[in-house]
Amino acid sequence: MEKVIGIDLGTTNSCVATFENGRPVVIPNKGGYKTTPSIVAVAENGKRLVGHVAKRQAVTNAENTVFASKRLIGRSFDSPEVQHTIKTAAFAAVCGPNSDVRIRLHGKDHSISELTALILSEMRRVAEDYLGEPISGAVITVPAYFNDAQRQATKQAGEIAGLNILRIINEPTAAALAYGFDKKVDKKVAIFDFGGGTFDISILEIADGVFEVMATAGDTFLGGEDFDHRIINHLVEEFKQENDVDLSIERMAMQRLKDEAEKAKCELSFSTSRALNLPFIATRDKRPLHLRTTLTREKLEEMTGDLVAQCIDICRTALDDAGVSVEEIGEVILVGGQTRMPLIQREVEAFFGRPPCKNVHPDEVVAMGAAIQAHVLIDDSADMLLLDVTPMSMGIATAGGQFCVLIPRNTTIPTQHSHMFTTAHDNQPAVKIAVLQGESRRVSENQLLGEFLLSGIREMPKGLPEIEVTFAIDSNGIVNVSALDRDTGKRQSIKVTCTGGLAEEELQRVIEEQREYEIKERDEEAVTRECDRIESLTQEIKKLLPRAERLLGSAGVQAMDRKLSAAREAQASRDAARIRGAGQELERSLTTLRGLVTP
Ligand code: AMP
């Protein structure tokens, strides 16, 4: 059976898992870590760096390093979330052709889908190294509260990464699959998922292998990063008061602060106070300044209590939407790194009236669930059924700027709804329809997914044409629209192009570019491997040569020297065929030498 993978594409870290011997297995990366930082960078020589290597060089290459790109995916450049993010980021961002965000790294603009694709490609490589074969089929997880544009942009990222996206599933739902897998579970559970960039709560009913999401709610711009920013702001303010120096305008200083703030936050989950020490963070009057302070857990909780309160409010909405009381929840499962914070654990316990379950690994459970779902999708004999919901209402704009809901939030997906449209004027040849997602009654307060024109309507008095438009949400939570002209029976295919994504032509170009880059990268790696081989052959030959000199004679020694110089020149040329040839020559020479010196 084809091997498939599940990828938890996190804001801070990503994780990949597969299904082996009847179980989900998390795959460690080359460094042995089970999660990989969701960080990408472009080095001065144009090399793209992902994960730990990108993180390690972030302080010295801050403006070409991108953290938490998931916070920007599928969003339009003008949105407050994007503006907020780029204000504090070290990289430069510009508006793209589709109102999307482009990040300028070493003078080249990259879409967020392209940058996300680099992380997905890296996760695919981690899996391929482990499984020893090329992988394409994957399930990718997204926050349950991602809208259509964010899902489409994530799907595009998967395509750029050369993956065959079997399904996009919601993170909390994936966590529930992993929790209930292989167990006899018959209860309602709440999945409280607080990661680096997003918060989601899902209420599910699990019974007889059926995982039914009853309601989901969340905030795609509330996560661990916000806790880090609170600490950073506090440190910047304190430093300004003590030294009259504003660190917020120093890119490198801000990068160091970010690292230190996150470390302190994580450690404060296990200790009650943490010393922060950043020597030589700035200078004043040519004198070095050092940041030395102490942060207590109490102070951190005071600075971030409102963020935790927001999560609890969202939990209330999810329970109301599910029509379930707190007492009916049989288990509360914590997912995502930020749930290690004691304040969050206390507040969750106080709200749900029960201690949360400690049996799942908060960093790995989502990828494991994605791997289970990937396996279920290719194995007909698997008897698990996942019934998810759409997190947001979908509808159309009507006269007077009112939002008319066609598919309410928390409807089980896939689903579809048809709506009849007609004309407002005699002989009107076309009707324009705006598709939106959101919960406000007002059009302007919802997310515009796209507008399309129903054209080619036959000349008729107003109100007579009947055009049936079907709005559908597929199993990935992605919106599809089709239209039928009842008069002619003609079906119009309508494409809702999302803002924040790539147009088809650019998508194809970027896919091609990524493929070429990967081939080049693989060739480069092969050349480096061959060069390393030449290096060790050379060392061994040099070691044996003095012992074989007498038997070789001066002509033989000179011939050996010539081969060694040819190998050095081949290494310098970086020409794969030449290096391979030189390596083979050295190997032959080494065999001869060994034969001569072996008694
Ligand atoms: P995730 O998106 O699930 O990888 O979660 C990442 C977020 O969890 C980041 O904001 C981390 O700083 C945060 N995190 C990880 N470990 C801890 C910890 N021990 N205490 C508090 N937050 C943590």
Coordinates of C-alpha atoms and ligand atoms in Angstrom, one line a residue:
M1 CA 0.0 0.0 0.0
E2 CA 1.2 3.5 -0.8
K3 CA 2.8 5.2 2.2
V4 CA 1.2 8.5 3.2
I5 CA 1.9 11.1 5.8
G6 CA 0.1 13.5 8.1
I7 CA 1.6 17.0 8.6
D8 CA 0.8 19.3 11.5
L9 CA 1.8 22.6 10.0
G10 CA 2.2 24.7 13.1
T11 CA 2.8 28.4 13.6
T12 CA 5.9 27.8 15.7
N13 CA 6.7 24.1 15.0
S14 CA 5.7 21.5 12.5
C15 CA 5.5 17.8 12.9
V16 CA 5.1 14.9 10.5
A17 CA 3.8 11.4 11.2
T18 CA 3.1 8.2 9.3
F19 CA 1.1 5.1 9.9
E20 CA 3.2 1.9 10.6
N21 CA 2.3 -1.5 11.9
G22 CA -1.2 -0.4 12.7
R23 CA -0.2 2.8 14.7
P24 CA 0.6 6.4 14.0
V25 CA 4.3 7.1 14.4
V26 CA 5.9 10.6 14.7
I27 CA 9.0 10.9 12.5
P28 CA 12.1 12.6 13.9
N29 CA 14.1 15.0 11.7
K30 CA 17.8 14.6 10.9
G31 CA 18.7 16.2 14.3
G32 CA 16.6 13.6 16.1
Y33 CA 13.9 16.2 17.0
K34 CA 10.2 15.3 16.6
T35 CA 9.2 18.8 15.8
T36 CA 10.9 21.2 13.3
P37 CA 10.7 25.0 13.8
S38 CA 8.3 26.6 11.2
I39 CA 11.0 29.1 10.3
V40 CA 12.4 29.8 6.8
A41 CA 15.2 32.0 5.7
V42 CA 17.2 32.9 2.6
A43 CA 21.0 33.0 3.1
E44 CA 23.2 35.4 1.3
N45 CA 24.1 32.8 -1.4
G46 CA 20.4 32.4 -2.2
K47 CA 20.1 29.0 -0.3
R48 CA 16.8 28.5 1.3
L49 CA 17.0 27.4 4.9
V50 CA 14.2 25.7 6.9
G51 CA 13.8 24.6 10.5
H52 CA 16.6 24.5 13.0
V53 CA 19.2 25.8 10.5
A54 CA 17.0 28.8 9.8
K55 CA 16.5 29.4 13.5
R56 CA 20.2 29.3 14.3
Q57 CA 21.0 32.1 11.9
A58 CA 18.0 34.3 12.8
V59 CA 19.8 36.8 14.9
T60 CA 22.5 37.6 12.3
N61 CA 20.1 37.4 9.3
A62 CA 17.0 38.8 10.9
E63 CA 15.6 40.7 7.9
N64 CA 15.8 37.5 5.7
T65 CA 14.3 35.1 8.3
V66 CA 10.5 34.5 8.5
F67 CA 8.9 33.3 11.7
A68 CA 5.2 32.4 12.1
S69 CA 4.3 32.8 8.4
K70 CA 1.1 30.9 9.2
R71 CA -0.2 34.1 10.8
L72 CA -0.2 35.7 7.4
I73 CA -1.4 32.9 5.1
G74 CA -4.5 33.7 3.1
R75 CA -4.9 37.2 4.6
S76 CA -5.0 40.3 2.6
F77 CA -2.2 42.8 3.0
D78 CA -4.5 45.5 4.4
S79 CA -6.0 43.4 7.2
P80 CA -5.3 44.6 10.7
E81 CA -3.7 41.2 11.6
V82 CA -1.1 41.6 8.8
Q83 CA -0.4 45.2 9.6
H84 CA 0.1 44.2 13.2
T85 CA 2.5 41.4 12.3
I86 CA 4.7 43.3 9.9
K87 CA 5.0 46.2 12.3
T88 CA 7.0 44.0 14.7
A89 CA 8.7 41.8 12.2
A90 CA 12.3 42.2 11.1
F91 CA 11.5 41.3 7.5
A92 CA 10.0 43.7 4.9
A93 CA 6.6 42.9 3.6
V94 CA 4.8 44.4 0.5
C95 CA 1.3 44.0 -1.0
G96 CA 1.1 41.3 -3.7
P97 CA -0.9 41.4 -7.0
N98 CA -3.9 39.6 -5.4
S99 CA -3.9 41.9 -2.3
D100 CA -1.9 39.2 -0.6
V101 CA 1.3 39.5 1.4
R102 CA 4.7 39.2 -0.2
I103 CA 7.9 39.0 1.9
R104 CA 11.0 40.5 0.5
L105 CA 14.1 38.3 1.2
H106 CA 17.3 39.4 -0.4
G107 CA 15.5 41.6 -2.9
K108 CA 13.1 38.9 -4.1
D109 CA 9.4 38.9 -3.1
H110 CA 7.9 35.6 -1.9
S111 CA 4.3 34.8 -1.4
I112 CA 3.3 33.2 1.9
S113 CA 2.2 30.0 0.1
E114 CA 5.7 29.7 -1.3
L115 CA 7.3 30.1 2.1
T116 CA 4.9 27.7 3.7
A117 CA 5.7 25.2 0.9
L118 CA 9.3 25.3 2.0
I119 CA 8.3 24.0 5.4
L120 CA 6.0 21.4 3.9
S121 CA 8.8 20.3 1.6
E122 CA 11.1 19.9 4.5
M123 CA 8.6 17.8 6.4
R124 CA 8.2 15.6 3.3
R125 CA 11.9 15.2 3.1
V126 CA 12.0 14.2 6.8
A127 CA 9.4 11.5 6.0
E128 CA 11.2 10.4 2.8
D129 CA 14.5 10.0 4.7
Y130 CA 12.8 7.8 7.3
L131 CA 10.6 5.8 5.0
G132 CA 13.3 5.5 2.3
E133 CA 10.9 6.2 -0.6
P134 CA 9.4 9.2 -2.3
I135 CA 6.2 10.4 -0.7
S136 CA 3.4 12.5 -2.1
G137 CA 0.1 11.7 -0.4
A138 CA -0.5 13.8 2.7
V139 CA -3.1 15.1 5.0
I140 CA -2.3 18.6 6.3
T141 CA -3.9 20.1 9.3
V142 CA -5.1 23.7 9.7
P143 CA -6.7 25.6 12.6
A144 CA -10.4 24.7 12.8
Y145 CA -11.2 28.4 12.6
F146 CA -9.3 28.9 9.3
N147 CA -11.5 30.5 6.7
D148 CA -11.7 29.6 3.0
A149 CA -8.9 31.8 1.8
Q150 CA -6.6 30.5 4.5
R151 CA -7.4 26.9 3.6
Q152 CA -7.0 27.5 -0.1
A153 CA -3.7 29.2 0.4
T154 CA -2.5 26.2 2.6
K155 CA -3.6 23.8 -0.2
Q156 CA -1.6 25.9 -2.7
A157 CA 1.4 25.6 -0.4
G158 CA 1.0 21.8 -0.4
E159 CA 0.8 21.8 -4.2
I160 CA 4.0 23.9 -4.5
A161 CA 5.7 21.5 -2.2
G162 CA 4.8 18.7 -4.6
L163 CA 2.3 17.0 -2.3
N164 CA -0.9 15.3 -3.3
I165 CA -3.2 16.7 -0.6
L166 CA -5.5 13.9 0.3
R167 CA -7.4 16.1 2.8
I168 CA -7.1 19.3 4.8
I169 CA -8.4 18.5 8.3
N170 CA -8.8 20.7 11.4
E171 CA -6.2 20.5 14.1
P172 CA -8.5 19.8 17.0
T173 CA -10.3 17.1 15.0
A174 CA -7.0 15.5 14.2
A175 CA -6.1 15.5 17.9
A176 CA -9.4 13.9 18.7
L177 CA -8.7 11.1 16.2
A178 CA -5.4 10.4 17.8
Y179 CA -7.0 10.5 21.3
G180 CA -9.8 8.1 20.4
F181 CA -7.8 5.8 18.1
D182 CA -7.6 2.2 19.1
K183 CA -9.7 2.8 22.3
K184 CA -13.3 2.2 23.1
V185 CA -14.4 5.8 23.6
D186 CA -18.0 6.7 24.0
K187 CA -18.3 10.3 25.2
K188 CA -18.3 14.0 24.4
V189 CA -14.9 15.6 24.5
A190 CA -13.6 19.2 24.3
I191 CA -10.3 19.7 22.5
F192 CA -8.7 22.9 23.7
D193 CA -5.9 23.7 21.2
F194 CA -3.7 26.6 21.9
G195 CA -0.6 26.8 19.7
G196 CA 1.9 29.4 18.7
G197 CA -0.5 31.5 16.5
T198 CA -4.0 30.3 16.9
F199 CA -6.6 29.1 19.4
D200 CA -9.3 26.6 18.6
I201 CA -11.9 24.8 20.7
S202 CA -13.9 21.9 19.3
I203 CA -16.6 19.9 20.9
L204 CA -16.9 16.3 19.6
E205 CA -19.0 13.3 20.2
I206 CA -17.0 10.0 19.9
A207 CA -18.9 6.8 19.7
D208 CA -18.3 3.5 17.8
G209 CA -15.5 4.8 15.7
V210 CA -17.5 7.8 14.6
F211 CA -15.9 11.2 15.4
E212 CA -18.6 13.8 15.1
V213 CA -17.7 17.5 15.6
M214 CA -20.6 19.2 17.2
A215 CA -19.2 22.7 17.2
T216 CA -16.0 24.6 16.8
A217 CA -14.9 28.1 17.6
G218 CA -11.7 29.9 17.8
D219 CA -9.4 32.9 16.9
T220 CA -6.8 32.6 14.2
F221 CA -4.9 35.5 15.7
L222 CA -4.5 34.5 19.3
G223 CA -1.6 32.3 20.3
G224 CA 1.6 31.8 22.1
E225 CA 3.2 34.6 20.0
D226 CA 0.9 37.1 21.7
F227 CA 2.3 36.0 25.1
D228 CA 5.8 36.5 23.8
H229 CA 4.9 40.0 22.5
R230 CA 3.5 41.0 25.9
I231 CA 6.9 40.0 27.5
I232 CA 8.9 41.8 24.8
N233 CA 6.8 45.0 25.2
H234 CA 7.3 44.8 29.0
L235 CA 11.1 44.4 28.5
V236 CA 11.3 47.2 26.0
E237 CA 9.4 49.6 28.3
E238 CA 11.5 48.7 31.3
F239 CA 14.7 49.1 29.4
K240 CA 13.5 52.5 28.0
Q241 CA 12.8 53.7 31.5
E242 CA 16.1 52.6 32.9
N243 CA 18.4 53.6 30.0
D244 CA 16.4 56.0 27.8
V245 CA 17.1 53.7 24.8
D246 CA 14.3 52.3 22.6
L247 CA 15.2 48.7 21.7
S248 CA 12.1 48.3 19.5
I249 CA 13.8 50.1 16.6
E250 CA 16.9 47.8 16.7
R251 CA 16.2 44.7 14.6
M252 CA 18.9 42.5 16.0
A253 CA 18.1 43.5 19.6
M254 CA 14.4 42.7 18.9
Q255 CA 15.4 39.3 17.6
R256 CA 17.4 38.5 20.7
L257 CA 14.6 39.8 22.9
K258 CA 12.1 37.5 21.1
D259 CA 14.3 34.5 21.7
E260 CA 14.8 35.3 25.3
A261 CA 11.1 36.2 25.9
E262 CA 9.9 32.9 24.5
K263 CA 12.5 30.9 26.5
A264 CA 11.5 32.7 29.7
K265 CA 7.8 32.1 29.0
C266 CA 8.4 28.4 28.6
E267 CA 10.5 28.1 31.7
L268 CA 8.0 30.0 33.8
S269 CA 5.7 27.0 33.2
F270 CA 8.0 25.0 35.4
S271 CA 9.6 27.6 37.7
T272 CA 8.2 30.7 39.4
S273 CA 10.9 33.2 38.4
R274 CA 13.4 33.5 35.6
A275 CA 16.4 35.7 35.2
L276 CA 16.8 37.4 31.8
N277 CA 20.2 38.3 30.7
L278 CA 21.1 39.9 27.3
P279 CA 24.6 41.4 27.5
F280 CA 25.6 44.1 24.9
I281 CA 22.0 44.6 23.7
A282 CA 22.5 48.3 22.9
T283 CA 25.0 51.1 23.3
R284 CA 24.6 54.7 24.6
D285 CA 27.4 57.3 24.3
K286 CA 29.6 54.5 23.0
R287 CA 29.1 52.6 26.2
P288 CA 27.6 49.0 26.0
L289 CA 24.3 48.5 27.7
H290 CA 23.1 45.1 29.1
L291 CA 19.6 43.9 29.8
R292 CA 19.4 42.2 33.1
T293 CA 16.1 41.6 34.8
T294 CA 13.9 39.0 36.4
L295 CA 10.4 37.9 35.3
T296 CA 8.2 36.1 37.7
R297 CA 5.3 33.8 36.8
E298 CA 3.0 36.1 38.8
K299 CA 4.0 39.0 36.6
L300 CA 3.6 37.0 33.4
E301 CA 0.1 35.9 34.5
E302 CA -0.8 39.5 35.3
M303 CA 0.3 40.6 31.8
T304 CA -1.5 37.9 29.9
G305 CA -4.6 37.0 32.0
D306 CA -6.8 38.8 29.4
L307 CA -5.6 36.5 26.6
V308 CA -6.5 33.4 28.6
A309 CA -9.9 35.0 29.5
Q310 CA -10.6 35.4 25.7
C311 CA -10.0 31.7 25.2
I312 CA -12.5 30.8 28.0
D313 CA -15.1 33.1 26.4
I314 CA -14.6 31.3 23.1
C315 CA -15.1 27.9 24.9
R316 CA -18.5 29.2 26.2
T317 CA -19.5 30.0 22.6
A318 CA -18.5 26.6 21.3
L319 CA -20.5 24.8 24.1
D320 CA -23.6 27.0 23.4
D321 CA -23.3 26.2 19.6
A322 CA -23.0 22.5 20.4
G323 CA -26.0 22.7 22.8
V324 CA -23.9 20.9 25.4
S325 CA -23.4 21.8 29.0
V326 CA -20.1 21.8 30.8
E327 CA -21.3 18.8 32.8
E328 CA -21.8 16.7 29.7
I329 CA -18.2 16.9 28.7
G330 CA -16.5 13.7 29.5
E331 CA -12.9 14.7 28.9
V332 CA -11.0 17.9 28.1
I333 CA -7.9 17.4 26.0
L334 CA -5.1 20.0 25.9
V335 CA -3.3 20.4 22.6
G336 CA -0.5 22.9 21.5
G337 CA 2.6 24.0 23.3
Q338 CA 1.0 27.1 25.0
T339 CA -1.3 24.8 27.0
R340 CA 1.7 24.0 29.2
M341 CA 1.2 27.3 30.9
P342 CA -0.1 26.7 34.4
L343 CA -2.5 29.7 34.2
I344 CA -4.2 28.1 31.2
Q345 CA -4.4 24.7 32.8
R346 CA -6.0 26.3 36.0
E347 CA -8.5 28.3 34.0
V348 CA -9.5 25.4 31.8
E349 CA -9.9 23.2 34.9
A350 CA -12.0 25.9 36.6
F351 CA -14.2 26.4 33.5
F352 CA -14.8 22.7 32.7
G353 CA -14.9 21.6 36.4
R354 CA -12.5 18.8 35.7
P355 CA -8.7 18.4 35.3
P356 CA -7.7 18.1 31.7
C357 CA -6.5 14.8 30.3
K358 CA -2.7 14.4 30.4
N359 CA -2.5 11.3 28.2
V360 CA -1.7 13.0 24.9
H361 CA 1.5 14.7 23.8
P362 CA 0.5 18.3 23.1
D363 CA 3.1 18.7 20.3
E364 CA 2.7 15.4 18.5
V365 CA -1.0 14.5 18.8
V366 CA -2.2 16.6 15.8
A367 CA 0.4 15.1 13.4
M368 CA -0.6 11.6 14.7
G369 CA -4.3 12.3 14.0
A370 CA -3.4 13.6 10.5
A371 CA -1.5 10.3 9.8
I372 CA -4.5 8.3 11.0
Q373 CA -6.8 10.2 8.7
A374 CA -4.3 9.8 5.8
H375 CA -4.3 6.1 6.4
V376 CA -8.1 5.9 6.6
L377 CA -8.4 7.7 3.3
I378 CA -6.3 5.1 1.4
D379 CA -7.3 2.0 3.3
D380 CA -10.9 0.9 2.6
S381 CA -10.9 -1.6 5.5
A382 CA -10.3 1.1 8.1
D383 CA -13.5 1.6 10.1
M384 CA -13.3 5.2 11.4
L385 CA -15.6 8.0 10.3
L386 CA -14.9 11.6 10.7
L387 CA -17.7 14.1 10.5
D388 CA -16.4 17.7 10.7
V389 CA -18.1 21.0 10.5
T390 CA -17.6 24.3 8.8
P391 CA -16.4 26.9 11.4
M392 CA -18.0 29.9 9.8
S393 CA -21.3 30.8 8.2
M394 CA -21.2 31.2 4.4
G395 CA -23.5 33.4 2.4
I396 CA -24.0 36.2 -0.1
A397 CA -24.3 40.0 0.0
T398 CA -27.8 41.3 -0.6
A399 CA -29.2 44.7 -1.2
G400 CA -28.6 47.2 1.6
G401 CA -25.3 45.7 2.6
Q402 CA -26.9 42.8 4.5
F403 CA -25.3 39.4 4.7
C404 CA -27.7 36.5 3.8
V405 CA -26.4 33.2 5.4
L406 CA -26.8 30.2 3.1
I407 CA -24.8 27.6 5.1
P408 CA -24.7 28.4 8.9
R409 CA -21.6 27.7 10.9
N410 CA -21.2 24.3 12.5
T411 CA -22.9 22.6 9.6
T412 CA -21.5 19.1 8.9
I413 CA -19.3 19.0 5.8
P414 CA -19.3 18.2 3.0
T415 CA -22.5 20.2 2.4
Q416 CA -24.2 22.3 -0.2
H417 CA -27.0 24.8 -0.6
S418 CA -28.7 26.1 -3.7
H419 CA -30.1 29.6 -4.2
M420 CA -32.2 31.0 -7.0
F421 CA -31.0 34.3 -8.5
T422 CA -32.8 36.5 -11.0
T423 CA -32.4 39.9 -12.6
A424 CA -33.4 43.3 -11.2
H425 CA -33.7 45.1 -14.7
D426 CA -35.3 44.1 -18.0
N427 CA -32.9 42.5 -20.4
Q428 CA -30.1 42.4 -17.8
P429 CA -27.4 40.2 -19.3
A430 CA -25.4 39.5 -16.1
V431 CA -25.7 39.3 -12.3
K432 CA -22.8 39.9 -9.9
I433 CA -22.7 37.8 -6.7
A434 CA -20.4 38.4 -3.7
V435 CA -19.6 35.3 -1.6
L436 CA -18.7 35.9 2.1
Q437 CA -17.8 34.1 5.2
G438 CA -18.4 35.3 8.8
E439 CA -20.9 35.9 11.5
S440 CA -21.8 39.6 11.2
R441 CA -25.1 40.7 9.7
R442 CA -23.3 43.4 7.9
V443 CA -21.5 42.6 4.6
S444 CA -18.6 44.9 5.4
E445 CA -17.8 43.0 8.6
N446 CA -17.4 39.6 7.0
Q447 CA -14.6 38.2 4.9
L448 CA -15.1 38.5 1.2
L449 CA -14.2 35.1 -0.4
G450 CA -14.7 36.3 -3.9
E451 CA -17.1 37.9 -6.4
F452 CA -18.3 36.4 -9.6
L453 CA -20.4 37.5 -12.6
L454 CA -23.1 35.3 -13.9
S455 CA -23.2 36.3 -17.6
G456 CA -24.8 35.2 -20.8
I457 CA -28.4 35.6 -19.4
R458 CA -30.9 35.7 -22.3
E459 CA -32.9 39.0 -22.8
M460 CA -36.0 38.7 -20.7
P461 CA -38.1 41.0 -18.5
K462 CA -36.7 41.5 -15.0
G463 CA -37.4 38.7 -12.5
L464 CA -38.0 36.0 -15.1
P465 CA -34.5 34.4 -15.5
E466 CA -33.9 31.6 -13.1
I467 CA -30.3 31.0 -12.2
E468 CA -29.7 28.4 -9.6
V469 CA -26.4 28.9 -7.8
T470 CA -25.1 26.0 -5.7
F471 CA -22.7 26.8 -2.9
A472 CA -20.8 23.8 -1.6
I473 CA -18.2 23.3 1.1
D474 CA -16.1 20.2 0.5
S475 CA -14.5 17.8 3.0
N476 CA -11.5 20.1 3.2
G477 CA -13.7 23.0 4.2
I478 CA -13.1 24.7 0.9
V479 CA -15.9 26.6 -0.9
N480 CA -16.9 25.7 -4.4
V481 CA -19.6 27.5 -6.4
S482 CA -21.5 26.4 -9.6
A483 CA -24.4 27.9 -11.5
L484 CA -27.2 26.5 -13.6
D485 CA -29.2 28.7 -16.0
R486 CA -32.6 27.0 -15.8
D487 CA -33.7 28.6 -19.0
T488 CA -31.0 27.2 -21.2
G489 CA -29.9 24.3 -19.0
K490 CA -26.4 25.6 -19.3
R491 CA -24.0 25.1 -16.4
Q492 CA -21.6 27.9 -15.7
S493 CA -18.4 27.0 -14.0
I494 CA -17.5 29.7 -11.4
K495 CA -14.2 30.1 -9.8
V496 CA -14.2 31.9 -6.5
T497 CA -10.6 33.2 -6.5
C498 CA -9.7 34.0 -3.0
T499 CA -7.8 37.1 -1.9
G500 CA -4.6 36.3 -0.3
G501 CA -3.8 33.3 -2.6
L502 CA -1.9 32.9 -5.9
A503 CA -3.6 33.2 -9.4
E504 CA -3.4 29.9 -11.3
E505 CA -0.7 31.1 -13.7
E506 CA 1.6 32.2 -10.9
L507 CA 0.9 29.0 -9.0
Q508 CA 2.0 26.9 -11.9
R509 CA 5.2 29.0 -12.3
V510 CA 6.0 28.7 -8.6
I511 CA 5.4 25.0 -8.6
E512 CA 7.9 24.7 -11.5
E513 CA 10.4 27.0 -9.8
Q514 CA 10.2 24.9 -6.6
R515 CA 10.7 21.7 -8.5
E516 CA 13.8 23.1 -10.3
Y517 CA 15.1 24.4 -7.0
E518 CA 14.7 21.0 -5.4
I519 CA 16.5 19.2 -8.3
K520 CA 19.3 21.8 -8.0
E521 CA 19.5 21.3 -4.3
R522 CA 19.6 17.5 -4.6
D523 CA 22.4 17.8 -7.2
E524 CA 24.3 20.2 -4.9
E525 CA 23.9 17.7 -2.0
A526 CA 25.2 14.9 -4.3
V527 CA 28.2 17.0 -5.2
T528 CA 29.0 17.7 -1.5
R529 CA 28.7 14.0 -0.7
E530 CA 31.1 13.2 -3.6
C531 CA 33.5 15.9 -2.5
D532 CA 33.5 14.5 1.1
R533 CA 34.3 11.1 -0.4
I534 CA 37.2 12.5 -2.3
E535 CA 38.4 14.2 0.9
S536 CA 38.5 10.9 2.8
L537 CA 40.0 9.0 -0.1
T538 CA 42.7 11.6 -0.4
Q539 CA 43.5 11.4 3.3
E540 CA 43.8 7.6 3.2
I541 CA 46.0 7.7 0.0
K542 CA 48.3 10.3 1.7
K543 CA 48.6 8.1 4.7
L544 CA 49.6 5.0 2.7
L545 CA 51.8 6.7 0.1
P546 CA 55.0 7.0 2.1
R547 CA 54.9 3.3 2.8
A548 CA 54.4 2.4 -0.9
E549 CA 56.9 4.9 -2.4
R550 CA 59.7 2.4 -2.9
L551 CA 57.5 -0.1 -4.7
L552 CA 55.8 2.6 -6.8
G553 CA 59.0 4.3 -8.0
S554 CA 59.2 8.0 -8.7
A555 CA 57.0 7.7 -11.9
G556 CA 54.3 5.9 -9.9
V557 CA 54.5 8.5 -7.1
Q558 CA 54.2 11.3 -9.7
A559 CA 51.2 9.6 -11.3
M560 CA 49.6 9.4 -7.9
D561 CA 50.2 13.1 -7.2
R562 CA 48.7 14.0 -10.5
K563 CA 45.5 12.0 -9.6
L564 CA 45.3 13.8 -6.3
S565 CA 45.7 17.2 -8.0
A566 CA 43.1 16.3 -10.6
A567 CA 40.7 15.3 -7.8
R568 CA 41.3 18.7 -6.1
E569 CA 40.6 20.5 -9.3
A570 CA 37.4 18.4 -9.8
Q571 CA 36.3 19.4 -6.3
A572 CA 36.8 23.1 -7.1
S573 CA 34.9 22.8 -10.4
R574 CA 31.7 21.5 -8.6
D575 CA 31.0 19.6 -11.8
A576 CA 29.2 16.4 -10.7
A577 CA 30.4 14.1 -13.5
R578 CA 34.0 15.3 -13.2
I579 CA 34.0 14.8 -9.4
R580 CA 32.5 11.3 -9.7
G581 CA 35.2 10.4 -12.3
A582 CA 38.0 11.7 -10.1
G583 CA 36.5 9.8 -7.1
Q584 CA 36.5 6.6 -9.1
E585 CA 40.2 7.2 -10.1
L586 CA 41.2 7.7 -6.4
E587 CA 39.3 4.6 -5.4
R588 CA 41.3 2.5 -8.0
S589 CA 44.5 4.1 -6.8
L590 CA 43.7 3.3 -3.2
T591 CA 43.0 -0.3 -4.0
T592 CA 46.5 -0.5 -5.7
L593 CA 48.2 1.1 -2.8
R594 CA 46.5 -1.2 -0.3
G595 CA 47.7 -4.2 -2.4
L596 CA 51.2 -2.9 -2.3
V597 CA 51.5 -2.2 1.4
T598 CA 49.6 -5.3 2.6
P599 CA 52.2 -7.9 3.5
Ligands
AMP1 P1 2.6 24.8 18.9 O1 2.1 25.7 17.8 O2 1.7 23.8 19.3 O3 4.0 24.2 18.5 O4 2.9 25.7 20.1 C1 4.0 26.6 20.2 C2 3.7 27.6 21.2 O5 3.8 26.9 22.5 C3 4.8 28.6 21.2 O6 4.3 29.9 21.4 C4 5.7 28.2 22.4 O7 6.3 29.3 23.0 C5 4.6 27.7 23.3 N1 5.2 26.8 24.4 C6 5.9 25.7 24.2 N2 6.3 25.2 25.4 C7 5.8 26.0 26.3 C8 5.8 26.0 27.7 N3 6.5 25.1 28.4 N4 5.1 26.9 28.4 C9 4.4 27.9 27.7 N5 4.4 27.9 26.4 C10 5.0 27.0 25.7

